Amino acid sequence: MKIALIGSTGFVGKFILKELLERGHDVTALVRNPSSVLLSNDRISLVVGDAYSPTSVANAVRGHDGVVSAFNPGWDDPDLYNNYMRGHKTIIEGVEKSEVKRIIVIGGAGSLYVAPGMQLLDTEEFRSQVPAHIVPGARAARDALVDLSTNDRLDWTFVSPPAFLREGDRTGSYRVGGDQLLMDGDMPAGISVSDFAVAIGNEVENAKHVRERFTVAS
């Protein structure tokens, strides 16, 4: 397949890039700085562009089989919430303009439910344990899901990681959930970012969660 990837140099994006290439897909990475992509592979095409420009996004992704967006303006961005939402809406608008129908959006765990009507983001544990500068990004990821859930123009999928996402071995094994936070006994579950990328690669190839959100964990 020919896949456009936005956010290929981020913590999650670089593992998604590696996974897609190892599966034999051709990947076009939308980047601001080509030197930031450290992988060298004949199946990577680098397109210099701006994730905050619908025209730039449309030009980069046009003609592809699908788009994977691991966009994040950066956890240290002083205007994290607004820039996250601006980038999200721009990317969706750009993909719509490109006439590509398929997009997979990587979101956060904060919008997963821990009880009826209670999302992880709204718990005291989340507010006390997560650094304050990250919370606006978690709020934005939740609002991005709300925005995407009303979109009937794209064949979208929203993927939430579990509570803990860490570097680790690629086992190729994981559990799949829906809107509920996956647990490991009494504790929230986790997954290696390598196995999280496996789940993304499988969704790229099999499209089992079109117009819905899913989550995974070890």
Short mmCIF file of C-alpha atoms in Angstrom, two decimals:
data_model
loop_
_atom_site.label_atom_id
_atom_site.label_comp_id
_atom_site.label_asym_id
_atom_site.label_seq_id
_atom_site.Cartn_x
_atom_site.Cartn_y
_atom_site.Cartn_z
CA MET A 1 0.00 0.00 0.00
CA LYS A 2 0.95 3.63 -0.37
CA ILE A 3 0.52 5.38 2.98
CA ALA A 4 0.99 9.03 3.94
CA LEU A 5 2.30 9.50 7.48
CA ILE A 6 2.03 12.72 9.46
CA GLY A 7 4.12 12.95 12.62
CA SER A 8 6.74 10.43 11.55
CA THR A 9 9.46 11.82 13.84
CA GLY A 10 7.47 11.73 17.08
CA PHE A 11 7.65 9.09 19.82
CA VAL A 12 4.88 7.00 18.26
CA GLY A 13 5.29 8.12 14.66
CA LYS A 14 8.84 6.86 14.26
CA PHE A 15 7.77 3.36 15.32
CA ILE A 16 4.80 3.45 12.95
CA LEU A 17 7.15 4.45 10.14
CA LYS A 18 9.46 1.54 10.92
CA GLU A 19 6.55 -0.92 11.14
CA LEU A 20 4.99 0.13 7.84
CA LEU A 21 8.32 -0.08 6.04
CA GLU A 22 9.05 -3.54 7.47
CA ARG A 23 5.67 -4.68 6.12
CA GLY A 24 6.70 -3.55 2.64
CA HIS A 25 4.49 -0.48 2.31
CA ASP A 26 5.55 2.71 0.55
CA VAL A 27 5.43 5.63 2.98
CA THR A 28 5.28 9.34 2.24
CA ALA A 29 6.27 11.32 5.33
CA LEU A 30 5.09 14.91 5.64
CA VAL A 31 7.92 16.70 7.46
CA ARG A 32 9.11 20.21 8.25
CA ASN A 33 12.75 19.16 8.31
CA PRO A 34 13.85 16.22 6.12
CA SER A 35 16.95 15.62 8.24
CA SER A 36 14.70 14.73 11.19
CA VAL A 37 13.81 11.38 9.56
CA LEU A 38 16.66 9.11 10.60
CA LEU A 39 15.58 5.96 8.73
CA SER A 40 17.03 5.44 5.27
CA ASN A 41 14.87 3.33 2.99
CA ASP A 42 14.03 3.32 -0.71
CA ARG A 43 10.32 3.14 0.15
CA ILE A 44 10.32 6.45 2.07
CA SER A 45 9.37 9.63 0.23
CA LEU A 46 9.85 12.85 2.16
CA VAL A 47 7.55 15.78 1.44
CA VAL A 48 8.35 19.09 3.10
CA GLY A 49 5.09 20.62 4.22
CA ASP A 50 3.08 22.25 6.96
CA ALA A 51 0.59 20.29 9.06
CA TYR A 52 -1.18 23.59 9.81
CA SER A 53 -1.94 24.18 6.12
CA PRO A 54 -4.88 22.30 4.54
CA THR A 55 -3.41 22.84 1.07
CA SER A 56 -0.01 21.51 2.14
CA VAL A 57 -1.61 18.43 3.71
CA ALA A 58 -3.82 17.81 0.67
CA ASN A 59 -0.88 18.04 -1.72
CA ALA A 60 1.18 15.65 0.41
CA VAL A 61 -1.45 12.91 0.83
CA ARG A 62 -3.25 13.06 -2.53
CA GLY A 63 -3.09 9.76 -4.44
CA HIS A 64 -2.38 7.59 -1.39
CA ASP A 65 -4.33 4.56 -0.19
CA GLY A 66 -4.62 6.02 3.28
CA VAL A 67 -3.26 8.46 5.84
CA VAL A 68 -1.93 7.83 9.35
CA SER A 69 -1.77 10.91 11.56
CA ALA A 70 0.40 10.79 14.67
CA PHE A 71 0.38 14.60 14.81
CA ASN A 72 1.31 16.28 18.07
CA PRO A 73 2.60 19.87 18.32
CA GLY A 74 4.88 18.79 21.19
CA TRP A 75 4.15 18.33 24.89
CA ASP A 76 6.20 21.42 25.71
CA ASP A 77 4.18 23.67 23.38
CA PRO A 78 2.96 26.59 25.56
CA ASP A 79 -0.27 26.69 23.53
CA LEU A 80 -0.64 22.92 23.35
CA TYR A 81 -4.44 22.66 23.37
CA ASN A 82 -5.07 25.24 20.66
CA ASN A 83 -2.26 24.07 18.41
CA TYR A 84 -3.28 20.43 18.79
CA MET A 85 -6.86 21.25 17.77
CA ARG A 86 -5.72 23.54 14.97
CA GLY A 87 -3.46 20.84 13.57
CA HIS A 88 -6.12 18.16 13.92
CA LYS A 89 -8.75 20.18 12.07
CA THR A 90 -6.28 21.23 9.40
CA ILE A 91 -5.23 17.64 8.75
CA ILE A 92 -8.83 16.47 8.48
CA GLU A 93 -9.66 19.33 6.11
CA GLY A 94 -6.56 18.62 4.01
CA VAL A 95 -7.34 14.90 3.73
CA GLU A 96 -10.91 15.72 2.68
CA LYS A 97 -9.59 18.08 0.00
CA SER A 98 -7.22 15.39 -1.26
CA GLU A 99 -10.14 12.98 -1.85
CA VAL A 100 -8.35 10.26 0.12
CA LYS A 101 -11.05 8.58 2.21
CA ARG A 102 -9.09 6.55 4.76
CA ILE A 103 -7.38 8.09 7.80
CA ILE A 104 -6.17 6.61 11.06
CA VAL A 105 -5.70 9.15 13.85
CA ILE A 106 -3.52 8.39 16.87
CA GLY A 107 -5.07 9.92 19.95
CA GLY A 108 -4.65 9.66 23.71
CA ALA A 109 -5.82 7.46 26.57
CA GLY A 110 -7.53 10.28 28.45
CA SER A 111 -10.86 9.83 26.67
CA LEU A 112 -11.12 6.14 27.58
CA TYR A 113 -13.84 5.33 30.10
CA VAL A 114 -13.03 3.98 33.56
CA ALA A 115 -16.67 3.90 34.72
CA PRO A 116 -20.05 4.82 33.21
CA GLY A 117 -19.87 8.49 32.28
CA MET A 118 -16.34 8.85 33.68
CA GLN A 119 -13.32 9.24 31.41
CA LEU A 120 -9.77 8.76 32.61
CA LEU A 121 -9.02 12.44 32.01
CA ASP A 122 -11.64 13.44 34.58
CA THR A 123 -10.36 11.25 37.42
CA GLU A 124 -8.45 12.55 40.41
CA GLU A 125 -5.73 9.99 39.72
CA PHE A 126 -5.12 11.41 36.27
CA ARG A 127 -5.04 15.00 37.48
CA SER A 128 -2.65 14.18 40.33
CA GLN A 129 -0.26 11.89 38.44
CA VAL A 130 0.01 13.45 34.97
CA PRO A 131 2.27 16.53 34.60
CA ALA A 132 0.17 19.67 34.31
CA HIS A 133 1.69 20.73 30.99
CA ILE A 134 0.49 17.48 29.36
CA VAL A 135 -3.16 17.80 30.43
CA PRO A 136 -4.09 20.31 27.67
CA GLY A 137 -2.88 17.78 25.10
CA ALA A 138 -5.03 15.07 26.65
CA ARG A 139 -8.03 17.40 26.58
CA ALA A 140 -7.35 18.22 22.95
CA ALA A 141 -7.07 14.54 21.99
CA ARG A 142 -10.46 13.94 23.59
CA ASP A 143 -12.00 16.87 21.72
CA ALA A 144 -10.42 15.65 18.49
CA LEU A 145 -12.25 12.34 18.94
CA VAL A 146 -15.52 14.19 19.53
CA ASP A 147 -14.91 16.19 16.35
CA LEU A 148 -14.00 13.11 14.33
CA SER A 149 -17.01 11.13 15.54
CA THR A 150 -19.33 13.43 13.59
CA ASN A 151 -17.37 13.12 10.35
CA ASP A 152 -19.27 11.16 7.70
CA ARG A 153 -16.98 12.12 4.81
CA LEU A 154 -13.94 10.07 5.78
CA ASP A 155 -13.44 6.41 6.66
CA TRP A 156 -11.73 7.32 9.91
CA THR A 157 -10.37 5.31 12.81
CA PHE A 158 -9.23 6.76 16.14
CA VAL A 159 -6.68 4.72 18.10
CA SER A 160 -6.11 5.30 21.81
CA PRO A 161 -3.04 3.84 23.50
CA PRO A 162 -3.45 2.32 26.95
CA ALA A 163 -2.56 4.25 30.09
CA PHE A 164 1.11 3.31 29.83
CA LEU A 165 3.03 3.49 26.55
CA ARG A 166 6.70 2.64 26.80
CA GLU A 167 9.66 1.54 24.73
CA GLY A 168 10.11 -2.22 24.63
CA ASP A 169 10.28 -5.33 22.51
CA ARG A 170 8.03 -6.03 19.54
CA THR A 171 6.11 -9.21 20.42
CA GLY A 172 3.31 -8.78 17.89
CA SER A 173 0.79 -9.69 20.59
CA TYR A 174 -1.83 -7.41 22.12
CA ARG A 175 -5.42 -7.20 23.35
CA VAL A 176 -8.05 -5.06 21.65
CA GLY A 177 -10.66 -2.96 23.44
CA GLY A 178 -13.21 -0.33 22.55
CA ASP A 179 -14.01 2.76 24.62
CA GLN A 180 -13.00 1.32 28.00
CA LEU A 181 -9.58 1.65 29.58
CA LEU A 182 -7.91 -1.78 29.49
CA MET A 183 -6.65 -3.05 32.82
CA ASP A 184 -3.96 -5.41 34.05
CA GLY A 185 -5.54 -6.73 37.21
CA ASP A 186 -6.21 -3.75 39.45
CA MET A 187 -3.83 -1.52 37.51
CA PRO A 188 -4.20 0.23 34.14
CA ALA A 189 -2.54 -1.78 31.39
CA GLY A 190 0.31 -0.75 29.12
CA ILE A 191 2.00 -1.71 25.88
CA SER A 192 5.34 -1.21 24.18
CA VAL A 193 5.28 1.45 21.48
CA SER A 194 6.60 -1.24 19.10
CA ASP A 195 3.51 -3.39 19.67
CA PHE A 196 1.29 -0.32 19.50
CA ALA A 197 2.75 0.26 16.03
CA VAL A 198 1.91 -3.35 15.14
CA ALA A 199 -1.74 -2.62 15.96
CA ILE A 200 -1.63 0.45 13.73
CA GLY A 201 -0.08 -1.57 10.92
CA ASN A 202 -2.79 -4.21 11.24
CA GLU A 203 -5.50 -1.55 11.09
CA VAL A 204 -3.89 -0.03 8.00
CA GLU A 205 -4.06 -3.40 6.28
CA ASN A 206 -7.34 -4.79 7.58
CA ALA A 207 -9.56 -1.74 8.39
CA LYS A 208 -11.49 -3.51 11.15
CA HIS A 209 -12.46 -0.33 13.03
CA VAL A 210 -13.80 2.07 10.43
CA ARG A 211 -15.62 5.06 11.95
CA GLU A 212 -14.93 3.98 15.51
CA ARG A 213 -12.32 4.20 18.25
CA PHE A 214 -10.36 1.27 19.57
CA THR A 215 -7.58 0.74 22.08
CA VAL A 216 -4.99 -1.94 22.66
CA ALA A 217 -2.80 -3.22 25.51
CA SER A 218 -0.45 -6.09 26.26
#
